[in-house]
Coordinates of C-alpha atoms (C1' of nucleotides) in Angstrom, one line a residue:
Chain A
X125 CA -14.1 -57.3 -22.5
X126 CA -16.2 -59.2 -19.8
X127 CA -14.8 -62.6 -20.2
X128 CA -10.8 -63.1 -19.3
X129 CA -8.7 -63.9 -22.0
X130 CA -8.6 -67.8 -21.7
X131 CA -5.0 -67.6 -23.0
X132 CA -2.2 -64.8 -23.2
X133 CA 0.0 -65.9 -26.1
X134 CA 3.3 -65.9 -24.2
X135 CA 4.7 -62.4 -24.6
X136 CA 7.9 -63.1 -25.3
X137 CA 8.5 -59.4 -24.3
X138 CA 9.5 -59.0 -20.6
X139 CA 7.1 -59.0 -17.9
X140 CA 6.7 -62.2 -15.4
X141 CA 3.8 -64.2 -16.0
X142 CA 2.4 -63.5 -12.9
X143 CA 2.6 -59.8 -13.4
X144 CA 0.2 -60.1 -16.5
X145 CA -2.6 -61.9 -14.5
X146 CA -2.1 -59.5 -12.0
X147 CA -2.5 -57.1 -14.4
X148 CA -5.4 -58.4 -15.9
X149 CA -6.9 -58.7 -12.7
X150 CA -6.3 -55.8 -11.7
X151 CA -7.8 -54.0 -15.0
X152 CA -11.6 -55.9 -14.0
X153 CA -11.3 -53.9 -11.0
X154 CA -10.2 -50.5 -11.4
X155 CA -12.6 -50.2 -14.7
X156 CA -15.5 -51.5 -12.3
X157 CA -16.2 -54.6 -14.4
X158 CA -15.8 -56.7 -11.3
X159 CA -17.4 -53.8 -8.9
X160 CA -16.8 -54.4 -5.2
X161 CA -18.0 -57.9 -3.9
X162 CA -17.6 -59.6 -7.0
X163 CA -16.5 -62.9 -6.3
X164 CA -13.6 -64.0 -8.3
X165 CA -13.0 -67.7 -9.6
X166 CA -10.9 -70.0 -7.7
X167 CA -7.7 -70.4 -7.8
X168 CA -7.6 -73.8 -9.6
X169 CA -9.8 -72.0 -12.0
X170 CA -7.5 -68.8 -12.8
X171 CA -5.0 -71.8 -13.0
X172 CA -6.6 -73.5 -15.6
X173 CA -7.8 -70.2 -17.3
X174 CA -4.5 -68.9 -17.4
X175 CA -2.8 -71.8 -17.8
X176 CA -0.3 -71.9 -15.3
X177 CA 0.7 -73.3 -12.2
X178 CA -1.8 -72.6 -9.2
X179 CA 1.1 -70.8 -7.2
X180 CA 1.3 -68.6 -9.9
X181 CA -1.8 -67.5 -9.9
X182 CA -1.5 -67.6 -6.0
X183 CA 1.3 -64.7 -6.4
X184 CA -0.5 -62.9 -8.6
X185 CA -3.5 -62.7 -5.9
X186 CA -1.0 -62.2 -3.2
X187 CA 0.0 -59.2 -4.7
X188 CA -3.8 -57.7 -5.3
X189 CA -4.7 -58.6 -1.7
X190 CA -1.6 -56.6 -0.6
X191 CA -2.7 -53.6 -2.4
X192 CA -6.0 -54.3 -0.9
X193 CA -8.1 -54.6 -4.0
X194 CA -9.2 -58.6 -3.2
X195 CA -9.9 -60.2 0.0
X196 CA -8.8 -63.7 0.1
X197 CA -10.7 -66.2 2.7
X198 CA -10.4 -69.7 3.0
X199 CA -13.7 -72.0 1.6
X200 CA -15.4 -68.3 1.2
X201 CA -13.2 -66.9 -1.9
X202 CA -11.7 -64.6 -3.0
X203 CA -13.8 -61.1 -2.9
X204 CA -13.1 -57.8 -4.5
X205 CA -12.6 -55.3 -1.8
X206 CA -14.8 -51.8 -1.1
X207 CA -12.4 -48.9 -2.3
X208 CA -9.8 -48.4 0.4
X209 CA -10.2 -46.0 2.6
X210 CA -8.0 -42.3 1.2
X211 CA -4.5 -43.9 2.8
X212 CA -0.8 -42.9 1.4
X213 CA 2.9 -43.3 1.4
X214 CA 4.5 -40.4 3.2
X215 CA 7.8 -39.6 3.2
X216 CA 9.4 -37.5 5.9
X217 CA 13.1 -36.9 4.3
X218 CA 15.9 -36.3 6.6
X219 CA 16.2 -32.5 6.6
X220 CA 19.8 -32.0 5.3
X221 CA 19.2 -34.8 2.4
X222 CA 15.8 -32.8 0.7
X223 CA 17.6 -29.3 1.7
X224 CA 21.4 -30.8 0.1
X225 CA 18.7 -31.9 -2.7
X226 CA 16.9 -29.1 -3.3
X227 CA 20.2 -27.2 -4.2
X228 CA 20.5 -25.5 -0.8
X229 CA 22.9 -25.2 2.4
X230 CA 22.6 -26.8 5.8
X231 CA 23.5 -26.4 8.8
X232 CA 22.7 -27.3 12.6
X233 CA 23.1 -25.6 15.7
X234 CA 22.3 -26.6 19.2
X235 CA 20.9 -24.2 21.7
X236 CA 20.7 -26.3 24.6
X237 CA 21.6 -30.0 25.4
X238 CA 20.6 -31.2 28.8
X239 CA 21.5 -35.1 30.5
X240 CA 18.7 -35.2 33.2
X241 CA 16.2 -38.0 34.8
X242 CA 13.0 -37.6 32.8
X243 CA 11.0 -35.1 34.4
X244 CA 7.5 -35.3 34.4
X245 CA 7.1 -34.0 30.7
X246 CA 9.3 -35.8 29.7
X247 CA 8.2 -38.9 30.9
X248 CA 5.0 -38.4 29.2
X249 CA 6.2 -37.3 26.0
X250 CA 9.0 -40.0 25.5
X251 CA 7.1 -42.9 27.2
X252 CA 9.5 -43.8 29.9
X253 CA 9.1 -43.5 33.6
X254 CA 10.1 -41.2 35.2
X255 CA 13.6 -41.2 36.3
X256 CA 15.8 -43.0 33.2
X257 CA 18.0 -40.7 32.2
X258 CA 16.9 -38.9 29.0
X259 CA 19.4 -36.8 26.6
X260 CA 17.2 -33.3 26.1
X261 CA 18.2 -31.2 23.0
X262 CA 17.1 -27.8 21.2
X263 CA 18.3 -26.9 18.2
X264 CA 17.8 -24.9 15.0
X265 CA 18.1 -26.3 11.6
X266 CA 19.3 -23.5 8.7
X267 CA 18.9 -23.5 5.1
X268 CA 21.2 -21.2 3.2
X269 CA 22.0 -19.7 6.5
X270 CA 18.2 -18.8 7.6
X271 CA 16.2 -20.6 10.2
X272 CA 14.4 -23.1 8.8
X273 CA 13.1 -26.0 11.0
X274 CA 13.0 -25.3 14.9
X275 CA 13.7 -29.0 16.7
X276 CA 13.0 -30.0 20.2
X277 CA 13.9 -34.1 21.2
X278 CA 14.7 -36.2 23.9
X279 CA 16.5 -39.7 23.5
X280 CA 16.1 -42.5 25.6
X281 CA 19.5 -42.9 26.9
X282 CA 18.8 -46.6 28.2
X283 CA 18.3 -47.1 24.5
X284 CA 21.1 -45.1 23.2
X285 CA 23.9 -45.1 25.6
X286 CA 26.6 -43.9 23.0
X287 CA 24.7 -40.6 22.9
X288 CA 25.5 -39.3 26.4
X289 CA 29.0 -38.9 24.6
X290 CA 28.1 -36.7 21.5
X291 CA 27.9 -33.5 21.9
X292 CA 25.6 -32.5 18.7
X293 CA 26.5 -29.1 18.5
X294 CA 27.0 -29.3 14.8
X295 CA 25.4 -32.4 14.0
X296 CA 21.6 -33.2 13.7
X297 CA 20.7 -35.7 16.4
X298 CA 18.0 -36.9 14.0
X299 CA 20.7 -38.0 10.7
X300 CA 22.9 -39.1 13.8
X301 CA 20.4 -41.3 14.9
X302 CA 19.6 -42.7 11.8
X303 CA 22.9 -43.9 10.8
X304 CA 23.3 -45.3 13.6
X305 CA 20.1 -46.7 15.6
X306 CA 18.1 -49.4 14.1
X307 CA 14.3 -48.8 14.5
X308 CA 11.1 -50.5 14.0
X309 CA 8.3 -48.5 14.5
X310 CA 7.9 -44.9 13.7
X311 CA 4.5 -42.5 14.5
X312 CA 3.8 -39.1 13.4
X313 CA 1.4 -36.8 14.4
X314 CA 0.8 -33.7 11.7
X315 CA -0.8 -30.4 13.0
X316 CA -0.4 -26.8 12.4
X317 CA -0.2 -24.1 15.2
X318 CA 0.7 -20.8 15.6
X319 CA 4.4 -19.3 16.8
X320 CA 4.5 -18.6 20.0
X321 CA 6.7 -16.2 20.9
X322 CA 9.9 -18.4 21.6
X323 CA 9.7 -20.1 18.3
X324 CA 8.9 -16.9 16.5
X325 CA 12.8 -15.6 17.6
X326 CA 14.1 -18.6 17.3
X327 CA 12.5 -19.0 13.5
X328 CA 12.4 -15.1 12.8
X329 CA 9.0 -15.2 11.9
X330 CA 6.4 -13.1 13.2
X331 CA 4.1 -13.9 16.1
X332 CA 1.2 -15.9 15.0
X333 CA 2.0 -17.0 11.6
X334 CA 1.1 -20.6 11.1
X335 CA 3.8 -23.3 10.9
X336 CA 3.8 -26.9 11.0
X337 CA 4.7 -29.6 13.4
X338 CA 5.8 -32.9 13.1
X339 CA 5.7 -34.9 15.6
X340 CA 7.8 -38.3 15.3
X341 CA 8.2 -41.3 17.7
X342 CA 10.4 -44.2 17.1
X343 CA 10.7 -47.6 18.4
X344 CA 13.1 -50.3 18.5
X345 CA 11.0 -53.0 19.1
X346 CA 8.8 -52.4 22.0
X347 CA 11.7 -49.7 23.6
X348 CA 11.3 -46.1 23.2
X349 CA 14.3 -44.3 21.7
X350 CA 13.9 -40.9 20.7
X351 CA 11.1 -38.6 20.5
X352 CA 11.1 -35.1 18.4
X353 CA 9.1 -32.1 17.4
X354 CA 9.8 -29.9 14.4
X355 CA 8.1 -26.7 13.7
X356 CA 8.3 -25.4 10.1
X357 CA 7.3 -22.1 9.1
X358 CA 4.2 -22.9 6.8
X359 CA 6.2 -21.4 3.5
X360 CA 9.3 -23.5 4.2
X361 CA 7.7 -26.8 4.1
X362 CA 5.2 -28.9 2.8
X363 CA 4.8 -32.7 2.6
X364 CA 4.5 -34.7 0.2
X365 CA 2.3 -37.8 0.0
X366 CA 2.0 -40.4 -3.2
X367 CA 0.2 -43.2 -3.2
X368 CA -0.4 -46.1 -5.9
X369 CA -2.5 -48.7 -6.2
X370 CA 0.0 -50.6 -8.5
X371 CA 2.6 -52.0 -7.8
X372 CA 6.0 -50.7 -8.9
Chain B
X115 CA 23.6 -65.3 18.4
X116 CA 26.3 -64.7 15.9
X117 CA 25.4 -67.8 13.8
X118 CA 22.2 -68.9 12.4
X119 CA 20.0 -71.2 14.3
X120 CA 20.5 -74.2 11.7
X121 CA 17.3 -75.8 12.2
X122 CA 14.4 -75.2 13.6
X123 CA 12.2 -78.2 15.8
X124 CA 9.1 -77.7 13.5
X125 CA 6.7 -75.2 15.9
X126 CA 3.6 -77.5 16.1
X127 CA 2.6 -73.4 17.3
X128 CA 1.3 -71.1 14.6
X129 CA 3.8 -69.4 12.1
X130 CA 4.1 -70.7 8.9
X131 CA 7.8 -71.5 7.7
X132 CA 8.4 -68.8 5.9
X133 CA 7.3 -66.7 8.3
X134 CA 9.8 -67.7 11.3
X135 CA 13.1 -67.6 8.7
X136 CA 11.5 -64.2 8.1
X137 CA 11.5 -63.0 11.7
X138 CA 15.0 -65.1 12.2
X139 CA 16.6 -62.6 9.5
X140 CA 15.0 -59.8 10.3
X141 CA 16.2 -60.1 14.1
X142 CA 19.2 -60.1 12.5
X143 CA 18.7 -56.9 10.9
X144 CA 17.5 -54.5 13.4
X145 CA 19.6 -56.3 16.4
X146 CA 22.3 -54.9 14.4
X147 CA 23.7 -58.2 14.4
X148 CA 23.8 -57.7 10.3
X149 CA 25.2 -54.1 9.5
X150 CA 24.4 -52.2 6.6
X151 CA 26.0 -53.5 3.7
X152 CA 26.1 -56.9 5.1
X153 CA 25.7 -59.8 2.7
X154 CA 24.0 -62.3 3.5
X155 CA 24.1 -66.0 2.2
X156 CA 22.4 -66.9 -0.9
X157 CA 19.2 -68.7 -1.5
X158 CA 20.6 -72.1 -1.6
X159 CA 22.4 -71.6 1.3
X160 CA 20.0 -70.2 3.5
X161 CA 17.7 -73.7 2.1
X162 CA 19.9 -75.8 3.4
X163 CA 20.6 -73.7 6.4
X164 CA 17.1 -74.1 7.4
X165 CA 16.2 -77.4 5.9
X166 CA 13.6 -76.2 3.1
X167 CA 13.2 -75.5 -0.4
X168 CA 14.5 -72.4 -1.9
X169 CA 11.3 -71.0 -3.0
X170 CA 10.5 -71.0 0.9
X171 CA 13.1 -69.0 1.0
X172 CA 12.6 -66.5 -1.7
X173 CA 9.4 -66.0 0.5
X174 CA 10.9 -64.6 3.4
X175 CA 13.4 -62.5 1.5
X176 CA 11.3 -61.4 -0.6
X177 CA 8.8 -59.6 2.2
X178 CA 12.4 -58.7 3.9
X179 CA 13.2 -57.3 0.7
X180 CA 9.3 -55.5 0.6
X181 CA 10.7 -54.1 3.7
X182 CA 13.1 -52.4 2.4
X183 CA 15.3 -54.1 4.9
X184 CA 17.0 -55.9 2.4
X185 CA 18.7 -55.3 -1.3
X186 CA 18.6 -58.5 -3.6
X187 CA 20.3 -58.5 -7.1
X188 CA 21.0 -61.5 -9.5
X189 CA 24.6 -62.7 -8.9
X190 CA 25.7 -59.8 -6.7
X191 CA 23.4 -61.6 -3.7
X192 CA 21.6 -59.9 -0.7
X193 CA 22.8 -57.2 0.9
X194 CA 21.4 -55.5 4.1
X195 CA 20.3 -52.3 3.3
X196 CA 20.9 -48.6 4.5
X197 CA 18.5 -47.5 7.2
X198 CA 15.2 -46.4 5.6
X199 CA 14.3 -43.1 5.4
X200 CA 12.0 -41.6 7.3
X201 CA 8.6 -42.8 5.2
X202 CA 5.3 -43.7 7.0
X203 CA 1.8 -45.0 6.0
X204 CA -0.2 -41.5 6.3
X205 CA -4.0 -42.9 6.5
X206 CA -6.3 -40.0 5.7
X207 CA -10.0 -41.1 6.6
X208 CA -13.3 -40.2 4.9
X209 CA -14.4 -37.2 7.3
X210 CA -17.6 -38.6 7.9
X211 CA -16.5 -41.8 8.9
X212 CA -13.6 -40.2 11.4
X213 CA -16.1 -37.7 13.1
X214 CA -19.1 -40.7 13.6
X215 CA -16.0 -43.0 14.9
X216 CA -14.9 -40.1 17.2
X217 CA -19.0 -40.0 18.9
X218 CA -19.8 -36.7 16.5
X219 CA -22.2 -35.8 14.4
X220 CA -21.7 -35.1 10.9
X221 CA -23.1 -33.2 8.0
X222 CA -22.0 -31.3 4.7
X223 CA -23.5 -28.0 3.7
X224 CA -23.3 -27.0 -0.1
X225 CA -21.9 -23.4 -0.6
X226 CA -21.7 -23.2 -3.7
X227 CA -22.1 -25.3 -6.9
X228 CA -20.9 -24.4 -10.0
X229 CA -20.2 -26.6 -13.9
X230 CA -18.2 -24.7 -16.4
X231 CA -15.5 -25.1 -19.1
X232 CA -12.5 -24.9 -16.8
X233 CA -10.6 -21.7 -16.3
X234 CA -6.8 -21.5 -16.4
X235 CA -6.9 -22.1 -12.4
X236 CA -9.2 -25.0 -12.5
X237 CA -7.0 -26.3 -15.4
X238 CA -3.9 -25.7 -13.3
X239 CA -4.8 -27.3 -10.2
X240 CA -6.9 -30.7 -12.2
X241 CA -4.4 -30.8 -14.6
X242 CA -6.9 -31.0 -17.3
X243 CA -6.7 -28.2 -20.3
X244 CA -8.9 -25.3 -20.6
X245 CA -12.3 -25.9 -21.3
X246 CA -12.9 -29.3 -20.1
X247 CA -16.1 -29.2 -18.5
X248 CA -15.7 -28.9 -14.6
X249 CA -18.2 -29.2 -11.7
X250 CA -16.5 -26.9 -8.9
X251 CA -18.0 -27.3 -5.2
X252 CA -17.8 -25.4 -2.2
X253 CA -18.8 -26.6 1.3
X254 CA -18.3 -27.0 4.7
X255 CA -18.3 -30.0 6.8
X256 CA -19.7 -29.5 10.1
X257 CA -19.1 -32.0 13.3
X258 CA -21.6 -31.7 16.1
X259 CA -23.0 -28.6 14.1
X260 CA -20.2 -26.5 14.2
X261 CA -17.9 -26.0 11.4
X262 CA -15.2 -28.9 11.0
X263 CA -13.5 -28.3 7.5
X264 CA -13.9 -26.1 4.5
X265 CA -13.7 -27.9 1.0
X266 CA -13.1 -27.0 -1.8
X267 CA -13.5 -29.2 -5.3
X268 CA -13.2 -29.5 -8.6
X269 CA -14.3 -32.9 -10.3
X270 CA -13.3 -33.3 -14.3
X271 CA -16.5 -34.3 -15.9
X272 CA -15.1 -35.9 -18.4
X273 CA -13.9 -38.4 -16.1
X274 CA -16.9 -38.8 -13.5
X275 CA -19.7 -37.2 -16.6
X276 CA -22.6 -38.8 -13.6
X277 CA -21.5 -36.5 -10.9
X278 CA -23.0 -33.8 -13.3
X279 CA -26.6 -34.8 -11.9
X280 CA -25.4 -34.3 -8.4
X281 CA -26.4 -32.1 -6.3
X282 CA -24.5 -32.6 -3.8
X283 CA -26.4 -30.1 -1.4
X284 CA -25.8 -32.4 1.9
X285 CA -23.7 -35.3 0.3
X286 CA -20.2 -34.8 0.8
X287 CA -19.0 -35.0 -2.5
X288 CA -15.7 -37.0 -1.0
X289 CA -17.7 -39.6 0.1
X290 CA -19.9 -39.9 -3.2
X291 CA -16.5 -40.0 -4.8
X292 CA -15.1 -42.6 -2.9
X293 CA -17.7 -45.1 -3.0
X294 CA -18.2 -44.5 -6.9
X295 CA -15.0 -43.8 -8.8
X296 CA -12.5 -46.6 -8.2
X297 CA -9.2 -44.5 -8.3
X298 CA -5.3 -46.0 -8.9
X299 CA -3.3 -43.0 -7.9
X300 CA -3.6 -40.4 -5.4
X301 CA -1.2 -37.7 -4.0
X302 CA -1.3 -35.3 -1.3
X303 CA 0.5 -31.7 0.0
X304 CA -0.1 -31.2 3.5
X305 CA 1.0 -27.5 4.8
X306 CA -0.1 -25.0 7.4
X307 CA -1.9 -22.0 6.5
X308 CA -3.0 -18.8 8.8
X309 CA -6.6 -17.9 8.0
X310 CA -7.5 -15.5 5.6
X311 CA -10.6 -13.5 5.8
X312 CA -13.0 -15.7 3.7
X313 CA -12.2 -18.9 5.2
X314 CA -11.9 -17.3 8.7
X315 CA -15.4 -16.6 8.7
X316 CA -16.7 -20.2 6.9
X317 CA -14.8 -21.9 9.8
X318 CA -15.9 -19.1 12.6
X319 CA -12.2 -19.0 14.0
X320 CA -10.5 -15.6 14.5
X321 CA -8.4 -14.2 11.4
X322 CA -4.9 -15.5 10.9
X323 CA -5.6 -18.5 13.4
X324 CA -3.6 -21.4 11.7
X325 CA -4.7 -23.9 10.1
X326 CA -4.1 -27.5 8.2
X327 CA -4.6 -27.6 4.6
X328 CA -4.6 -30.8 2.7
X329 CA -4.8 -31.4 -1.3
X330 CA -5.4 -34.2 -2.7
X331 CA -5.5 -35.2 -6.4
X332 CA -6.3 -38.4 -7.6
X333 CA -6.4 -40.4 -10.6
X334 CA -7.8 -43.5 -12.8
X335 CA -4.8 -44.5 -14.4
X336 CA -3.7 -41.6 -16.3
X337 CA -7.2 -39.8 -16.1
X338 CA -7.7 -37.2 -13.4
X339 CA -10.6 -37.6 -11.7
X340 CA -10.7 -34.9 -8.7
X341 CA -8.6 -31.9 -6.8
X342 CA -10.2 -31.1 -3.4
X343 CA -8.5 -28.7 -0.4
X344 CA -9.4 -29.3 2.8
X345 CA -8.7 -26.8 5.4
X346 CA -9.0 -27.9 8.9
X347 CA -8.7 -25.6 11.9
X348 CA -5.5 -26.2 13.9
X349 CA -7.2 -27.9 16.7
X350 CA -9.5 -29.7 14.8
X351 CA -7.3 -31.9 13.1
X352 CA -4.2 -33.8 13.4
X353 CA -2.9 -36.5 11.2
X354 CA -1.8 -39.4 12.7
X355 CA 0.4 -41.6 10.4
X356 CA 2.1 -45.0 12.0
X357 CA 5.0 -47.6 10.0
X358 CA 5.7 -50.4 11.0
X359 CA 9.0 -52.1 9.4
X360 CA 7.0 -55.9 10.7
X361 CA 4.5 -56.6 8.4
X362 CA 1.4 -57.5 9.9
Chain C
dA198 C1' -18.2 -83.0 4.3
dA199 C1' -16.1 -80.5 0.9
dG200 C1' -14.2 -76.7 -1.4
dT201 C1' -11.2 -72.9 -0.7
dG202 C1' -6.9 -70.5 0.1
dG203 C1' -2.1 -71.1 2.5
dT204 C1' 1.9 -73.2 2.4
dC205 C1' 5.4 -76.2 0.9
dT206 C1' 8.5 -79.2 -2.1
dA207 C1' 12.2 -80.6 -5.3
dG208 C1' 13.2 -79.9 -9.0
dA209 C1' 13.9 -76.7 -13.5
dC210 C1' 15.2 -72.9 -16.8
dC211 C1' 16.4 -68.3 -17.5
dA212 C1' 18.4 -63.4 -17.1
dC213 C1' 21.4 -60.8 -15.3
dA214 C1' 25.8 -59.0 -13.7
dA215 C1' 30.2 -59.6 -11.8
dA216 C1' 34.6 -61.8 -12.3
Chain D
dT267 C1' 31.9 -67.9 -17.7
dT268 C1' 29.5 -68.6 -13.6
dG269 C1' 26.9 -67.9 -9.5
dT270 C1' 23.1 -65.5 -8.2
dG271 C1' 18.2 -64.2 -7.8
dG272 C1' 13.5 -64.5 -10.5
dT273 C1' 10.3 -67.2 -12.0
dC274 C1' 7.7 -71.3 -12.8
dT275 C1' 5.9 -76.2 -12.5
dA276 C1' 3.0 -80.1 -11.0
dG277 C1' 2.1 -81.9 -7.7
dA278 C1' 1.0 -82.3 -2.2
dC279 C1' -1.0 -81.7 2.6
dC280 C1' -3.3 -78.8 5.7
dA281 C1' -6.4 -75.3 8.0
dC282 C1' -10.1 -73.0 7.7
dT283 C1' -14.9 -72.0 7.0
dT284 C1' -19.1 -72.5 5.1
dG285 C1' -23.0 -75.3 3.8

DNA sequence: AAGTGGTCTAGACCACAAA
DNA sequence: TTGTGGTCTAGACCACTTG
């Protein structure tokens, strides 16, 4: 198979024309017919090729670019790309939806909550100046009554006003949050470390054994809202990344 | 701004059309204007609302709807949809290219190189059944000469049969990978780990020190192709993963 | 200057799901 | 049954970029 197929006979099966040529495309470049560079025929050639509509085809392309596979330029062409970098989807669930999922109790506790002008620290860590008021909290997530995710935040209360009010002795800040606060932007930073000896009570772990900590900031627009460390014992968690090429 | 801005004077600016009733919705959106569960006007409508065609329109919602910002189904309409949860893009870099970037040197060491029929535990963990030949690598990737990750790596020969003549004695077999093996599917499990004896000494960190261990497995299509563990020390790496609900 | 992709139009037909 | 989104057409003009 090095030439295109001129002409699909139409399926009268189900998927959208522009899904088979993106398909077909897609199959010259994962099986390394069209390697990396390989310049693909115009547009108002797939068109005629195909034979379809040039916007057609033009969806069909949109989609490959957005998975990366082509690079479209004006008067240059379009391109196959260079394999993409190792890059993938990660989801980080709200903690009492995988723990409600995975067949097992929650709970939340708080251990301190503190309404203060950002210190220093805090400053720093939420990316506000120092001085606007900043909601501090501490608390302990459980699963089936054991410790399982030790959680440290601050919230921006310029951003989130209303939150002054809640008390969050029972409730996660975090699913709070997201019910409630729009947000646009979200960064994580992933590392291990070992427990030091406050999150080893607080976790009931030993000294030293190796958890892992999320770190999450979240914007709403260019405003800071909230900004949160988790610490997971290394045997209660583990993330999950999955990544496809294809579209869904 | 409850209502929709009925027209806009064309922006002799920059933005195409679709692009500006794509930001005009979204502002809705995050502003909180539109709730969750909001339904917004259909197609038509939002045409002549903004004075273009409908397929302008499907434009915008459908990147809205790429966003996950939006839910659209036939004759029920659009709805704004529940807050996301928390998902990011997690980019994991080639190792080379994230130590030369960072002003380090870089080089792979071979440990130890080894093709056989796979073994219940290299059939586990590629996901390939007893017996299929195997090329399992060990080796350490060093960053200014001291060590930076251990790796370890098995590649299904029936899927990659060239890797066979590889040495890989200073190539980092990622790398070889990546720039030969086009690949459609890839997931990861990211957990923390305290150092055990073996890898304590590869990495010349004290015993029990945590540390990061990523594995990845990826595919062609349905075919695996390779199941590598990285293991980084804690303070030597730190994933860094950003989302964006604005497209670029 | 000319060819390419980027966008847009004003229609059209269809599939689906809710009323 | 009917309104909705999903897709498609056969054109069009423009912006960009390369030759």
């Amino acid at each position: 198979m090095t030439a295109l197929e001129p002409l699909k006979p139409t399926d009268s099966g189900a998927l959208p024309r522009y899904r088979e040529i993106y398909d077909a495309l897609r199959q010259k470049i994962v099986s390394g017919a069209w390697p990396a560079g390989h310049k693909l025929p115009s547009e108002h050639e797939l068109a005629r090729t195909f034979g379809c509509a040039r916007m057609t085809i033009s969806k069909a392309l949109g989609a490959l670019a957005e998975q990366r596979l082509i690079t479209r330029r004006r008067r240059a062409g379009t391109t196959v790309s260079a394999p993409r970098p190792q890059e993938s989807v990660l989801e980080i669930h709200d903690i009492e939806a995988e723990l409600v999922a995975a067949g097992s109790t929650y709970d939340y506790e708080c251990l301190d909550r503190q309404v203060r002008p950002a210190n220093a620290d805090d400053a720093s860590a939420l990316g506000v100046t120092a001085g606007t008021p900043v909601l501090s909290l501490i608390g302990l997530h459980r699963a089936d009554g054991r410790p399982h995710a030790f959680e440290e935040r601050l919230i921006n209360l310029r951003a989130v006003p209303e939150a002054r009010r809640e008390r969050f002795s029972r409730t996660s800040p975090g699913r709070w949050l997201l019910q409630r606060i729009p947000w646009t932007d979200a960064e994580h930073q992933i590392c291990a470390l070992n427990a030091d000896a406050a999150i080893a009570r607080r976790l009931e772990i030993p000294r030293h054994k190796a958890c892992l900590s999320i770190e999450r900031n979240t914007w709403l627009d260019e405003q800071r809202i909230t900004h949160v460390r988790l610490i997971y014992p290394c045997d209660q968690h583990r993330l999950i990344a999955r990544f496809r090429h294809q579209r869904a």
